[in-house]
Phi, psi and omega in degrees: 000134186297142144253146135326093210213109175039023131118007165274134155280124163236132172227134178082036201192120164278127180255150120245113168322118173237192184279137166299132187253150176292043159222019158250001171284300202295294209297325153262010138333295182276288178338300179305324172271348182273315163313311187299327201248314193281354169230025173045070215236170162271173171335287159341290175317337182247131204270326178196145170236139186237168144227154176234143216235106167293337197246038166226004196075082151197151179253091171268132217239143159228112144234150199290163173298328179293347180291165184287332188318328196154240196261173162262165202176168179209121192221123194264110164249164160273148170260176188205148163294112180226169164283122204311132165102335178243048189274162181174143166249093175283131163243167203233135196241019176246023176246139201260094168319311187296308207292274199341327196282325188308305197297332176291332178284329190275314184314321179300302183290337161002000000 
């Protein structure tokens, strides 16, 4: 059965949640200014963003405290290949969501 994930359907794909590293900071970073400048938007304005890092694998989700999802959070999986029907996101509830989005705001506002 397909999951649900940060306003996305995945099918056929294993998430494990891993620690946001600083260059999945810079990468959804850059997603952001870029979103930000091509439709000319505030900070405020932008509710989630991903990125994707081929060369570690990994997919990282930004959503604002404004988003519908919930709380805010910046959140890193490794992706995985799987067979239909075994898809799953294992998370780890001792990696800390919050501190990155702080830290991705002192990089912006810079």
């Amino acid at each position: 059965m397909a999951l649900e994930l940060h306003n996305f359907i995945w099918e056929e794909e294993r998430l494990v949640q891993v620690e946001t590293q600083p260059h999945h900071l810079a990468g959804i970073l850059a997603v952001i200014r870029e979103m930000i400048e091509d439709n000319e938007l505030d900070w405020d304005a932008l509710y989630s963003a991903y990125y994707e890092c081929e060369e570690d694998g990994t997919t990282t989700f930004y959503e604002a405290e404004s988003a519908e999802a919930g709380s805010p959070g910046i959140w890193t999986y490794m992706v995985y290949d799987c067979a239909v029907g075994e898809e799953t996101v294992i998370t780890d509830i001792n990696i800390n969501t919050l501190n990155p989005v702080l830290e991705l705001q002192k990089l912006f506002i810079k």
